[in-house]
Amino acid sequence: MNIFVDSRQMKRCDTNTIEHFGIPSLVLMERAALGTAEEIESSVKKPLCGSEALFVCGVGNNGGDGLAIARLLWQKGCKVTVVMPPEPRKVSAETKIQMNILEKYGIPIADRIPEKKFDIIIDALFGIGLTRDVAGIYEEYILKMNEMEGFKVAVDIPSGIHGDTGAVMGIGFYADLTVTFAFAKAGLLLFPGAEYAKKVVIKDIGIDSRSFLSEPPSMYYLTKQDLLEIPSRKVRSNKGSYGRVLVAAGQKNMAGAAFLCAKAAYLTGTGLVKVMTAEENRVILQQLLPEAILDSYSSLNTAKGLAKSLGWASAIALGPGIGTGEVSSLVKTILKHAKVPLILDADGLNIVSEHLEWLKEAKTSVIVTPHLGEMARLVKKEIAVIREELIETAQAFAEKYHVICILKDARTITALPDGRVWVNTSGNNGMATAGSGDVLTGILAGLAAQGMEPELAAPVGVYLHGLAGDWSANEKGAYGLMAQDILNGIPCILKETSKEGM
């Protein structure tokens, strides 16, 4: 599980490292420069000696990093051109030192980008502290660098990208490689910043989790190694050993939602799945998924059989394709009486958006999985506003209603009531297809039914879902990707990342 930070947390870690641990700022800068120079040398397709490199540096410490990198590449025989804006009074102390070093080595600093070709273009204008739109000569620099050919490298974060939100502050630098330091930055993981950063490499410069001191990290993203947290299979076991999922899904003509959710739960490893659905879906589901137990949530059966089904289940998936009419009472009853982890999705969320007090009355762990439109109905905000505040929106909802909130977007956010948050880095645009969310709900229920704590099952399930989509997109491409293809990817990823596979 890897840490990522926003600009405030990174500055705090930087300050703590300097003031508490006593590592000088200039040492950190030199280590950042060394790491970036190494990454550039290993990434470019021609020898550094004789290559033409352009360094466009700002007046803050990000610019100081760039100046130090320029010196290191110059010492390897690279022909460097260094450009800085003509604002000497605003230069940081460390950057001033780096300027003096270049001067003593006889490396000139210009204030305009020359009209020539460069093999490597290094952007060190702004770091993660940018809070206003880029303008003036800085805008000219970025525009010019974007127009140029050559291998493009951003130092810490592409200039013009907001370090916390990934927003483009007027204009942003398009990098082929972004070398960042200590931890990933939120603006590199979130869109549109992730598009500008492209390949991100994190370099150790002497700042680690100990630099948080009394304020522990709270933001994470997963890697395949984290899938080892999924409960392992037992040699001596039976279908009851891996949990029982109750899927309440699918009104008339929506059997597909129930099928996708239920099959995803099975493919994730759960032992038994019962589908409570509209009676009209019975024959279809018996043909599509004969392994499932079938029941009906008709008005006759609900009161009589629901309590038994709730008592039977190890986890519940509620909402895909159920509609928003007569089943409203079913949603209320399940939320009120469920005592096992419950995943609330799709129409279940649309029903609850008019009865948010039901969430507060729940007696179990509830995972909500809204996409942006559903979240807009839940929090009564415009989608555009939510898109700009993904992390904050998910965190606020999780805290207010004491639920685990999975806010689905190109970068899905998982927020816990205690403030911890995960950004998901798996998945692709082919997954923007009908039924993809139903598959996710089934995966989450499957993991929870096997005994995985909901607080961990939520981010792991989202990550697994994205990896399954990536596997399928690699097999057939993004354009033709369908939800059933994501299903096919689940067992392949689990096989690859199981304790035996790794």
Short mmCIF file of C-alpha atoms in Angstrom, two decimals:
data_model
loop_
_atom_site.label_atom_id
_atom_site.label_comp_id
_atom_site.label_asym_id
_atom_site.label_seq_id
_atom_site.Cartn_x
_atom_site.Cartn_y
_atom_site.Cartn_z
CA MET A 1 0.00 0.00 0.00
CA ASN A 2 1.65 3.22 -1.18
CA ILE A 3 1.24 6.70 0.24
CA PHE A 4 0.34 9.75 -1.80
CA VAL A 5 0.18 13.32 -0.54
CA ASP A 6 -1.28 16.72 -1.24
CA SER A 7 0.83 19.88 -1.30
CA ARG A 8 0.25 20.67 2.39
CA GLN A 9 1.33 17.21 3.53
CA MET A 10 4.39 17.24 1.27
CA LYS A 11 5.51 20.62 2.55
CA ARG A 12 5.03 19.40 6.12
CA CYS A 13 7.14 16.29 5.45
CA ASP A 14 9.79 18.43 3.79
CA THR A 15 9.89 20.83 6.74
CA ASN A 16 9.95 17.99 9.29
CA THR A 17 12.84 16.32 7.49
CA ILE A 18 14.83 19.55 7.49
CA GLU A 19 13.97 20.88 10.94
CA HIS A 20 13.34 17.73 13.00
CA PHE A 21 15.75 15.26 11.42
CA GLY A 22 18.31 17.88 10.46
CA ILE A 23 18.79 17.02 6.79
CA PRO A 24 19.67 20.29 5.00
CA SER A 25 17.34 21.45 2.23
CA LEU A 26 20.26 21.61 -0.20
CA VAL A 27 21.01 17.93 0.44
CA LEU A 28 17.42 17.04 -0.44
CA MET A 29 17.72 19.14 -3.58
CA GLU A 30 20.93 17.40 -4.63
CA ARG A 31 19.38 13.97 -4.07
CA ALA A 32 16.35 15.00 -6.15
CA ALA A 33 18.66 16.14 -8.92
CA LEU A 34 20.71 12.94 -8.82
CA GLY A 35 17.60 10.78 -8.97
CA THR A 36 16.16 12.75 -11.89
CA ALA A 37 19.44 12.73 -13.81
CA GLU A 38 19.66 8.95 -13.39
CA GLU A 39 16.10 8.51 -14.63
CA ILE A 40 16.70 10.75 -17.66
CA GLU A 41 19.85 8.85 -18.56
CA SER A 42 18.03 5.51 -18.37
CA SER A 43 15.02 6.79 -20.35
CA VAL A 44 16.47 8.64 -23.35
CA LYS A 45 17.25 6.57 -26.42
CA LYS A 46 20.63 8.12 -27.20
CA PRO A 47 23.79 8.78 -25.16
CA LEU A 48 23.73 11.91 -23.00
CA CYS A 49 27.17 12.97 -24.19
CA GLY A 50 26.59 15.34 -27.08
CA SER A 51 22.80 15.50 -26.62
CA GLU A 52 21.09 18.88 -26.56
CA ALA A 53 19.07 19.49 -23.39
CA LEU A 54 16.85 22.47 -22.59
CA PHE A 55 16.18 23.32 -18.93
CA VAL A 56 13.38 25.79 -18.23
CA CYS A 57 13.59 26.64 -14.54
CA GLY A 58 11.52 28.73 -12.17
CA VAL A 59 12.70 30.84 -9.26
CA GLY A 60 11.52 28.52 -6.46
CA ASN A 61 13.05 25.28 -5.27
CA ASN A 62 11.61 23.39 -8.24
CA GLY A 63 13.77 25.63 -10.38
CA GLY A 64 16.71 24.88 -8.10
CA ASP A 65 16.18 21.17 -8.76
CA GLY A 66 16.26 21.90 -12.47
CA LEU A 67 19.51 23.89 -12.22
CA ALA A 68 21.17 21.07 -10.27
CA ILE A 69 20.01 18.51 -12.85
CA ALA A 70 21.40 20.73 -15.63
CA ARG A 71 24.82 20.74 -13.93
CA LEU A 72 24.82 16.96 -13.51
CA LEU A 73 23.93 16.33 -17.15
CA TRP A 74 26.50 18.93 -18.27
CA GLN A 75 29.12 17.02 -16.31
CA LYS A 76 28.18 13.92 -18.31
CA GLY A 77 28.87 15.75 -21.57
CA CYS A 78 25.37 16.94 -22.33
CA LYS A 79 25.04 20.30 -24.09
CA VAL A 80 22.71 22.21 -21.79
CA THR A 81 20.73 25.38 -22.36
CA VAL A 82 19.31 26.88 -19.17
CA VAL A 83 16.44 29.38 -19.24
CA MET A 84 14.99 31.30 -16.29
CA PRO A 85 12.62 34.25 -16.05
CA PRO A 86 14.34 37.59 -15.35
CA GLU A 87 13.18 37.89 -11.69
CA PRO A 88 16.35 37.66 -9.58
CA ARG A 89 14.80 39.28 -6.48
CA LYS A 90 12.30 36.43 -6.05
CA VAL A 91 14.76 33.53 -6.22
CA SER A 92 14.72 31.11 -3.25
CA ALA A 93 17.92 30.76 -1.21
CA GLU A 94 18.65 27.22 -2.45
CA THR A 95 17.99 28.19 -6.06
CA LYS A 96 20.30 31.18 -5.71
CA ILE A 97 23.05 28.80 -4.58
CA GLN A 98 22.46 26.60 -7.63
CA MET A 99 22.61 29.67 -9.89
CA ASN A 100 25.96 30.64 -8.38
CA ILE A 101 27.30 27.11 -8.93
CA LEU A 102 26.32 27.22 -12.60
CA GLU A 103 27.96 30.63 -12.95
CA LYS A 104 31.24 29.30 -11.52
CA TYR A 105 31.15 26.38 -13.93
CA GLY A 106 30.60 28.84 -16.76
CA ILE A 107 27.10 27.63 -17.64
CA PRO A 108 25.09 30.65 -18.81
CA ILE A 109 21.44 31.29 -17.95
CA ALA A 110 19.22 32.93 -20.57
CA ASP A 111 15.73 34.34 -20.20
CA ARG A 112 14.36 33.23 -23.59
CA ILE A 113 14.01 29.81 -25.18
CA PRO A 114 16.20 29.76 -28.31
CA GLU A 115 14.89 28.69 -31.71
CA LYS A 116 16.70 25.37 -32.03
CA LYS A 117 16.04 21.66 -31.68
CA PHE A 118 16.59 19.83 -28.41
CA ASP A 119 16.80 16.12 -27.68
CA ILE A 120 15.61 16.55 -24.09
CA ILE A 121 13.32 19.23 -22.65
CA ILE A 122 13.20 19.52 -18.85
CA ASP A 123 10.40 21.47 -17.16
CA ALA A 124 11.32 22.80 -13.70
CA LEU A 125 9.18 25.94 -13.64
CA PHE A 126 6.63 25.22 -10.91
CA GLY A 127 6.38 22.60 -8.18
CA ILE A 128 3.31 21.46 -6.26
CA GLY A 129 2.67 24.84 -4.66
CA LEU A 130 1.07 26.48 -7.71
CA THR A 131 -2.30 28.01 -6.76
CA ARG A 132 -3.05 30.51 -9.55
CA ASP A 133 -3.34 30.35 -13.32
CA VAL A 134 -0.09 30.47 -15.25
CA ALA A 135 0.36 33.76 -17.09
CA GLY A 136 2.95 36.04 -18.68
CA ILE A 137 6.37 34.71 -19.54
CA TYR A 138 5.64 31.42 -17.73
CA GLU A 139 2.71 30.76 -20.04
CA GLU A 140 4.97 31.57 -23.00
CA TYR A 141 7.58 29.11 -21.77
CA ILE A 142 5.10 26.24 -21.35
CA LEU A 143 3.43 26.94 -24.69
CA LYS A 144 6.81 26.92 -26.41
CA MET A 145 7.95 23.70 -24.68
CA ASN A 146 4.71 21.95 -25.62
CA GLU A 147 5.23 22.86 -29.27
CA MET A 148 8.79 21.55 -29.37
CA GLU A 149 9.88 18.05 -30.29
CA GLY A 150 12.07 16.00 -28.01
CA PHE A 151 11.82 13.81 -24.90
CA LYS A 152 9.99 15.84 -22.27
CA VAL A 153 10.60 15.53 -18.55
CA ALA A 154 8.72 17.22 -15.70
CA VAL A 155 10.49 17.70 -12.37
CA ASP A 156 8.19 16.69 -9.47
CA ILE A 157 4.99 17.69 -11.32
CA PRO A 158 4.25 19.13 -14.77
CA SER A 159 4.17 22.91 -14.53
CA GLY A 160 0.64 24.29 -14.57
CA ILE A 161 -0.91 21.24 -12.84
CA HIS A 162 -2.46 21.79 -9.43
CA GLY A 163 -0.70 19.57 -6.91
CA ASP A 164 -3.89 18.66 -5.02
CA THR A 165 -6.59 18.32 -7.67
CA GLY A 166 -4.79 17.64 -10.96
CA ALA A 167 -6.56 20.68 -12.45
CA VAL A 168 -4.87 22.59 -15.27
CA MET A 169 -4.12 26.11 -14.10
CA GLY A 170 -4.61 27.82 -17.45
CA ILE A 171 -1.96 25.80 -19.28
CA GLY A 172 0.02 22.67 -18.43
CA PHE A 173 3.24 21.06 -19.59
CA TYR A 174 2.83 17.75 -21.41
CA ALA A 175 5.51 15.40 -20.13
CA ASP A 176 6.65 12.03 -21.41
CA LEU A 177 8.16 11.34 -17.99
CA THR A 178 7.53 12.90 -14.59
CA VAL A 179 10.11 12.30 -11.88
CA THR A 180 8.59 13.07 -8.50
CA PHE A 181 10.14 12.81 -5.05
CA ALA A 182 9.39 10.84 -1.87
CA PHE A 183 5.69 10.20 -2.57
CA ALA A 184 3.24 10.39 -5.44
CA LYS A 185 1.32 13.67 -5.47
CA ALA A 186 -2.46 13.83 -5.69
CA GLY A 187 -2.25 15.99 -8.80
CA LEU A 188 -0.26 13.27 -10.58
CA LEU A 189 -2.87 10.59 -9.84
CA LEU A 190 -6.05 12.57 -10.53
CA PHE A 191 -7.25 13.64 -13.97
CA PRO A 192 -6.50 15.69 -15.96
CA GLY A 193 -3.09 15.93 -14.25
CA ALA A 194 -2.42 12.23 -14.83
CA GLU A 195 -2.66 12.79 -18.59
CA TYR A 196 -0.05 15.55 -18.44
CA ALA A 197 2.31 13.58 -16.19
CA LYS A 198 2.12 10.40 -18.27
CA LYS A 199 4.76 7.99 -16.87
CA VAL A 200 5.48 8.80 -13.21
CA VAL A 201 8.62 7.62 -11.40
CA ILE A 202 9.03 8.20 -7.65
CA LYS A 203 12.56 8.81 -6.38
CA ASP A 204 13.74 8.44 -2.79
CA ILE A 205 15.48 11.62 -1.62
CA GLY A 206 15.54 10.95 2.13
CA ILE A 207 11.93 11.78 2.96
CA ASP A 208 9.78 8.82 4.03
CA SER A 209 6.75 8.01 6.19
CA ARG A 210 8.70 8.92 9.34
CA SER A 211 8.65 12.52 8.17
CA PHE A 212 4.91 12.71 8.92
CA LEU A 213 5.79 12.69 12.66
CA SER A 214 2.59 13.16 14.70
CA GLU A 215 0.32 13.44 11.66
CA PRO A 216 0.18 9.96 10.07
CA PRO A 217 -0.47 9.54 6.34
CA SER A 218 -4.09 9.16 5.31
CA MET A 219 -4.05 8.84 1.51
CA TYR A 220 -3.06 5.71 -0.39
CA TYR A 221 -3.07 3.84 -3.67
CA LEU A 222 -2.67 0.11 -4.20
CA THR A 223 -0.31 -2.13 -6.17
CA LYS A 224 -0.71 -5.76 -7.22
CA GLN A 225 1.14 -6.78 -4.06
CA ASP A 226 -1.88 -5.60 -2.06
CA LEU A 227 -4.08 -8.25 -3.67
CA LEU A 228 -2.29 -10.73 -1.42
CA GLU A 229 -4.60 -9.37 1.31
CA ILE A 230 -7.48 -11.28 -0.30
CA PRO A 231 -8.22 -14.31 1.94
CA SER A 232 -6.38 -17.38 0.70
CA ARG A 233 -8.12 -20.64 -0.16
CA LYS A 234 -7.98 -23.43 2.40
CA VAL A 235 -6.94 -26.97 1.49
CA ARG A 236 -9.70 -28.43 3.64
CA SER A 237 -12.83 -26.45 2.82
CA ASN A 238 -16.28 -26.50 1.27
CA LYS A 239 -18.62 -23.99 -0.38
CA GLY A 240 -19.64 -22.71 3.02
CA SER A 241 -16.04 -21.82 3.82
CA TYR A 242 -16.04 -18.87 1.43
CA GLY A 243 -19.16 -17.02 2.42
CA ARG A 244 -22.67 -16.48 1.11
CA VAL A 245 -23.67 -13.43 -0.95
CA LEU A 246 -27.26 -12.22 -1.20
CA VAL A 247 -27.79 -10.21 -4.38
CA ALA A 248 -30.96 -8.11 -4.45
CA ALA A 249 -30.97 -6.92 -8.04
CA GLY A 250 -32.90 -6.77 -11.28
CA GLN A 251 -36.45 -5.62 -11.89
CA LYS A 252 -38.40 -6.97 -14.88
CA ASN A 253 -36.27 -6.66 -18.05
CA MET A 254 -33.12 -6.02 -15.97
CA ALA A 255 -31.93 -9.58 -15.44
CA GLY A 256 -28.50 -8.60 -16.76
CA ALA A 257 -27.70 -6.47 -13.71
CA ALA A 258 -28.45 -9.37 -11.38
CA PHE A 259 -26.44 -11.79 -13.52
CA LEU A 260 -23.34 -9.59 -13.74
CA CYS A 261 -23.34 -8.85 -10.02
CA ALA A 262 -23.94 -12.45 -8.96
CA LYS A 263 -21.39 -13.94 -11.33
CA ALA A 264 -18.76 -11.40 -10.23
CA ALA A 265 -19.29 -12.52 -6.64
CA TYR A 266 -18.75 -16.13 -7.66
CA LEU A 267 -15.67 -15.33 -9.75
CA THR A 268 -14.14 -13.41 -6.86
CA GLY A 269 -14.26 -16.59 -4.80
CA THR A 270 -17.45 -16.65 -2.76
CA GLY A 271 -18.98 -20.08 -2.20
CA LEU A 272 -22.71 -19.44 -2.53
CA VAL A 273 -24.80 -16.72 -4.17
CA LYS A 274 -28.53 -16.22 -3.78
CA VAL A 275 -30.20 -13.83 -6.23
CA MET A 276 -33.35 -12.09 -5.06
CA THR A 277 -34.88 -10.65 -8.21
CA ALA A 278 -38.13 -10.05 -10.09
CA GLU A 279 -39.97 -13.30 -10.77
CA GLU A 280 -39.87 -12.56 -14.50
CA ASN A 281 -36.07 -12.96 -14.43
CA ARG A 282 -36.11 -16.51 -13.05
CA VAL A 283 -35.81 -18.49 -16.27
CA ILE A 284 -33.21 -16.15 -17.74
CA LEU A 285 -31.00 -16.34 -14.67
CA GLN A 286 -31.38 -20.10 -14.37
CA GLN A 287 -29.97 -20.34 -17.89
CA LEU A 288 -27.23 -17.72 -17.45
CA LEU A 289 -26.08 -18.71 -13.97
CA PRO A 290 -27.33 -22.15 -12.90
CA GLU A 291 -24.94 -22.06 -9.91
CA ALA A 292 -27.03 -19.35 -8.22
CA ILE A 293 -29.90 -19.88 -5.81
CA LEU A 294 -32.94 -17.92 -6.97
CA ASP A 295 -35.63 -16.14 -4.98
CA SER A 296 -38.19 -13.44 -5.68
CA TYR A 297 -38.71 -10.10 -3.98
CA SER A 298 -42.35 -9.92 -4.95
CA SER A 299 -44.62 -8.28 -2.41
CA LEU A 300 -45.89 -11.74 -1.35
CA ASN A 301 -42.42 -13.10 -0.68
CA THR A 302 -40.64 -10.07 0.79
CA ALA A 303 -42.06 -10.07 4.31
CA LYS A 304 -42.05 -13.86 4.62
CA GLY A 305 -38.62 -14.73 3.26
CA LEU A 306 -36.49 -11.62 3.64
CA ALA A 307 -35.53 -12.15 7.27
CA LYS A 308 -34.39 -15.69 6.49
CA SER A 309 -32.32 -14.51 3.51
CA LEU A 310 -30.70 -11.74 5.54
CA GLY A 311 -29.80 -14.22 8.25
CA TRP A 312 -28.34 -16.59 5.64
CA ALA A 313 -26.04 -14.03 4.00
CA SER A 314 -22.41 -13.20 4.81
CA ALA A 315 -22.61 -10.08 2.61
CA ILE A 316 -25.33 -8.29 0.67
CA ALA A 317 -25.31 -6.56 -2.71
CA LEU A 318 -28.32 -4.29 -3.02
CA GLY A 319 -29.52 -2.12 -5.86
CA PRO A 320 -28.35 -3.01 -9.38
CA GLY A 321 -31.29 -2.68 -11.76
CA ILE A 322 -34.03 -2.90 -9.12
CA GLY A 323 -35.83 0.26 -10.22
CA THR A 324 -37.14 2.93 -7.87
CA GLY A 325 -40.81 2.01 -7.45
CA GLU A 326 -42.27 -0.67 -5.19
CA VAL A 327 -38.85 -1.90 -4.05
CA SER A 328 -38.27 1.23 -1.98
CA SER A 329 -39.58 -0.57 1.09
CA LEU A 330 -37.25 -3.48 0.38
CA VAL A 331 -34.23 -1.17 0.39
CA LYS A 332 -35.36 0.41 3.65
CA THR A 333 -35.93 -2.96 5.30
CA ILE A 334 -32.57 -4.39 4.24
CA LEU A 335 -30.69 -1.28 5.37
CA LYS A 336 -32.49 -1.36 8.71
CA HIS A 337 -32.08 -5.06 9.48
CA ALA A 338 -28.88 -6.19 7.76
CA LYS A 339 -26.14 -7.32 10.15
CA VAL A 340 -23.49 -8.20 7.55
CA PRO A 341 -21.52 -5.94 5.17
CA LEU A 342 -23.84 -4.34 2.63
CA ILE A 343 -22.92 -2.87 -0.76
CA LEU A 344 -25.46 -0.28 -1.94
CA ASP A 345 -25.38 0.53 -5.65
CA ALA A 346 -27.31 1.96 -8.60
CA ASP A 347 -31.08 2.20 -8.03
CA GLY A 348 -30.54 1.47 -4.37
CA LEU A 349 -28.60 4.72 -4.18
CA ASN A 350 -31.25 6.59 -6.14
CA ILE A 351 -33.88 5.45 -3.66
CA VAL A 352 -31.72 6.37 -0.67
CA SER A 353 -30.97 9.82 -2.12
CA GLU A 354 -34.49 10.78 -0.99
CA HIS A 355 -34.09 9.08 2.42
CA LEU A 356 -30.52 9.68 3.53
CA GLU A 357 -31.48 9.12 7.15
CA TRP A 358 -31.70 5.40 6.32
CA LEU A 359 -27.92 5.30 6.02
CA LYS A 360 -27.51 6.65 9.54
CA GLU A 361 -29.92 4.02 10.86
CA ALA A 362 -27.96 1.09 9.39
CA LYS A 363 -26.48 -1.30 11.95
CA THR A 364 -23.73 -2.70 9.75
CA SER A 365 -20.89 -1.58 7.48
CA VAL A 366 -22.35 -0.01 4.35
CA ILE A 367 -20.36 0.54 1.17
CA VAL A 368 -21.96 2.99 -1.27
CA THR A 369 -20.75 3.01 -4.87
CA PRO A 370 -22.10 6.11 -6.67
CA HIS A 371 -20.94 7.32 -10.05
CA LEU A 372 -20.88 11.09 -10.52
CA GLY A 373 -24.57 11.35 -11.46
CA GLU A 374 -25.66 9.32 -8.45
CA MET A 375 -23.36 11.31 -6.20
CA ALA A 376 -24.91 14.52 -7.50
CA ARG A 377 -28.31 13.25 -6.39
CA LEU A 378 -26.96 12.17 -3.01
CA VAL A 379 -25.23 15.46 -2.14
CA LYS A 380 -27.41 17.81 -4.22
CA LYS A 381 -24.45 19.29 -6.10
CA GLU A 382 -23.64 19.74 -9.76
CA ILE A 383 -21.53 17.04 -11.39
CA ALA A 384 -18.98 19.66 -12.50
CA VAL A 385 -18.44 20.71 -8.88
CA ILE A 386 -18.04 17.13 -7.68
CA ARG A 387 -15.57 16.35 -10.48
CA GLU A 388 -13.34 19.18 -9.25
CA GLU A 389 -13.57 17.95 -5.64
CA LEU A 390 -13.57 14.16 -5.89
CA ILE A 391 -11.59 13.42 -2.75
CA GLU A 392 -13.27 16.07 -0.61
CA THR A 393 -16.76 15.00 -1.73
CA ALA A 394 -16.17 11.32 -0.99
CA GLN A 395 -14.54 12.08 2.37
CA ALA A 396 -17.34 14.40 3.48
CA PHE A 397 -20.07 11.91 2.57
CA ALA A 398 -18.28 9.01 4.26
CA GLU A 399 -17.82 10.99 7.45
CA LYS A 400 -21.33 12.45 7.56
CA TYR A 401 -23.19 9.17 7.01
CA HIS A 402 -20.57 6.83 8.49
CA VAL A 403 -20.32 4.76 5.33
CA ILE A 404 -17.52 3.67 3.04
CA CYS A 405 -17.90 5.81 -0.05
CA ILE A 406 -16.62 4.61 -3.43
CA LEU A 407 -16.99 7.56 -5.79
CA LYS A 408 -16.61 6.18 -9.31
CA ASP A 409 -14.81 8.18 -11.99
CA ALA A 410 -11.77 7.77 -14.24
CA ARG A 411 -9.90 7.81 -10.92
CA THR A 412 -12.23 6.17 -8.42
CA ILE A 413 -12.00 7.43 -4.84
CA THR A 414 -12.59 5.20 -1.81
CA ALA A 415 -13.14 7.15 1.41
CA LEU A 416 -13.59 5.80 4.95
CA PRO A 417 -15.46 7.55 7.77
CA ASP A 418 -12.17 8.10 9.63
CA GLY A 419 -10.78 10.24 6.79
CA ARG A 420 -8.53 7.70 5.10
CA VAL A 421 -8.78 7.71 1.32
CA TRP A 422 -7.56 5.65 -1.63
CA VAL A 423 -7.19 6.73 -5.26
CA ASN A 424 -7.50 3.87 -7.72
CA THR A 425 -4.92 3.75 -10.50
CA SER A 426 -6.16 0.66 -12.39
CA GLY A 427 -8.78 0.56 -15.12
CA ASN A 428 -9.30 2.11 -18.55
CA ASN A 429 -11.85 4.00 -20.64
CA GLY A 430 -13.20 0.79 -22.15
CA MET A 431 -14.81 0.13 -18.78
CA ALA A 432 -17.18 3.04 -19.37
CA THR A 433 -19.83 0.56 -20.45
CA ALA A 434 -23.18 -0.70 -19.20
CA GLY A 435 -22.92 -3.24 -16.39
CA SER A 436 -19.38 -2.38 -15.32
CA GLY A 437 -20.65 -1.04 -11.98
CA ASP A 438 -22.72 -4.19 -11.40
CA VAL A 439 -19.54 -6.25 -11.73
CA LEU A 440 -17.80 -4.04 -9.17
CA THR A 441 -20.66 -4.49 -6.70
CA GLY A 442 -20.40 -8.25 -7.05
CA ILE A 443 -16.64 -8.18 -6.52
CA LEU A 444 -17.05 -6.12 -3.34
CA ALA A 445 -19.72 -8.45 -1.98
CA GLY A 446 -17.59 -11.47 -2.84
CA LEU A 447 -14.59 -10.15 -0.95
CA ALA A 448 -16.65 -9.11 2.07
CA ALA A 449 -18.40 -12.49 2.17
CA GLN A 450 -15.02 -14.23 2.41
CA GLY A 451 -14.28 -12.32 5.59
CA MET A 452 -12.27 -9.39 4.25
CA GLU A 453 -12.88 -6.31 6.39
CA PRO A 454 -15.06 -3.85 4.43
CA GLU A 455 -12.51 -1.04 5.00
CA LEU A 456 -9.97 -3.08 3.02
CA ALA A 457 -12.37 -4.92 0.70
CA ALA A 458 -13.53 -1.59 -0.73
CA PRO A 459 -10.21 -0.27 -2.13
CA VAL A 460 -8.97 -3.78 -2.99
CA GLY A 461 -12.20 -4.58 -4.82
CA VAL A 462 -12.02 -1.36 -6.83
CA TYR A 463 -8.41 -2.09 -7.75
CA LEU A 464 -9.17 -5.69 -8.72
CA HIS A 465 -12.11 -4.52 -10.85
CA GLY A 466 -9.82 -2.09 -12.71
CA LEU A 467 -7.12 -4.72 -13.24
CA ALA A 468 -9.72 -7.12 -14.65
CA GLY A 469 -10.78 -4.39 -17.05
CA ASP A 470 -7.17 -3.75 -18.02
CA TRP A 471 -6.64 -7.45 -18.70
CA SER A 472 -9.71 -7.54 -20.92
CA ALA A 473 -8.78 -4.34 -22.77
CA ASN A 474 -5.37 -5.81 -23.46
CA GLU A 475 -7.05 -8.89 -24.91
CA LYS A 476 -9.60 -7.20 -27.17
CA GLY A 477 -9.10 -3.42 -27.03
CA ALA A 478 -11.10 -0.70 -25.31
CA TYR A 479 -13.74 -0.05 -27.99
CA GLY A 480 -15.36 -3.45 -27.83
CA LEU A 481 -15.02 -3.98 -24.09
CA MET A 482 -18.19 -5.15 -22.35
CA ALA A 483 -19.04 -5.91 -18.75
CA GLN A 484 -18.87 -9.65 -19.39
CA ASP A 485 -15.27 -9.17 -20.54
CA ILE A 486 -14.46 -7.66 -17.16
CA LEU A 487 -15.91 -10.81 -15.61
CA ASN A 488 -13.49 -12.86 -17.68
CA GLY A 489 -10.59 -10.84 -16.35
CA ILE A 490 -11.35 -11.44 -12.66
CA PRO A 491 -10.10 -15.05 -12.37
CA CYS A 492 -7.10 -14.26 -14.60
CA ILE A 493 -5.96 -11.45 -12.30
CA LEU A 494 -6.63 -13.49 -9.17
CA LYS A 495 -4.60 -16.38 -10.57
CA GLU A 496 -1.75 -14.05 -11.50
CA THR A 497 -1.67 -12.24 -8.16
CA SER A 498 -2.46 -15.07 -5.74
CA LYS A 499 0.19 -16.19 -3.27
CA GLU A 500 0.88 -19.12 -5.59
CA GLY A 501 1.05 -16.93 -8.71
CA MET A 502 3.35 -14.33 -7.18
#
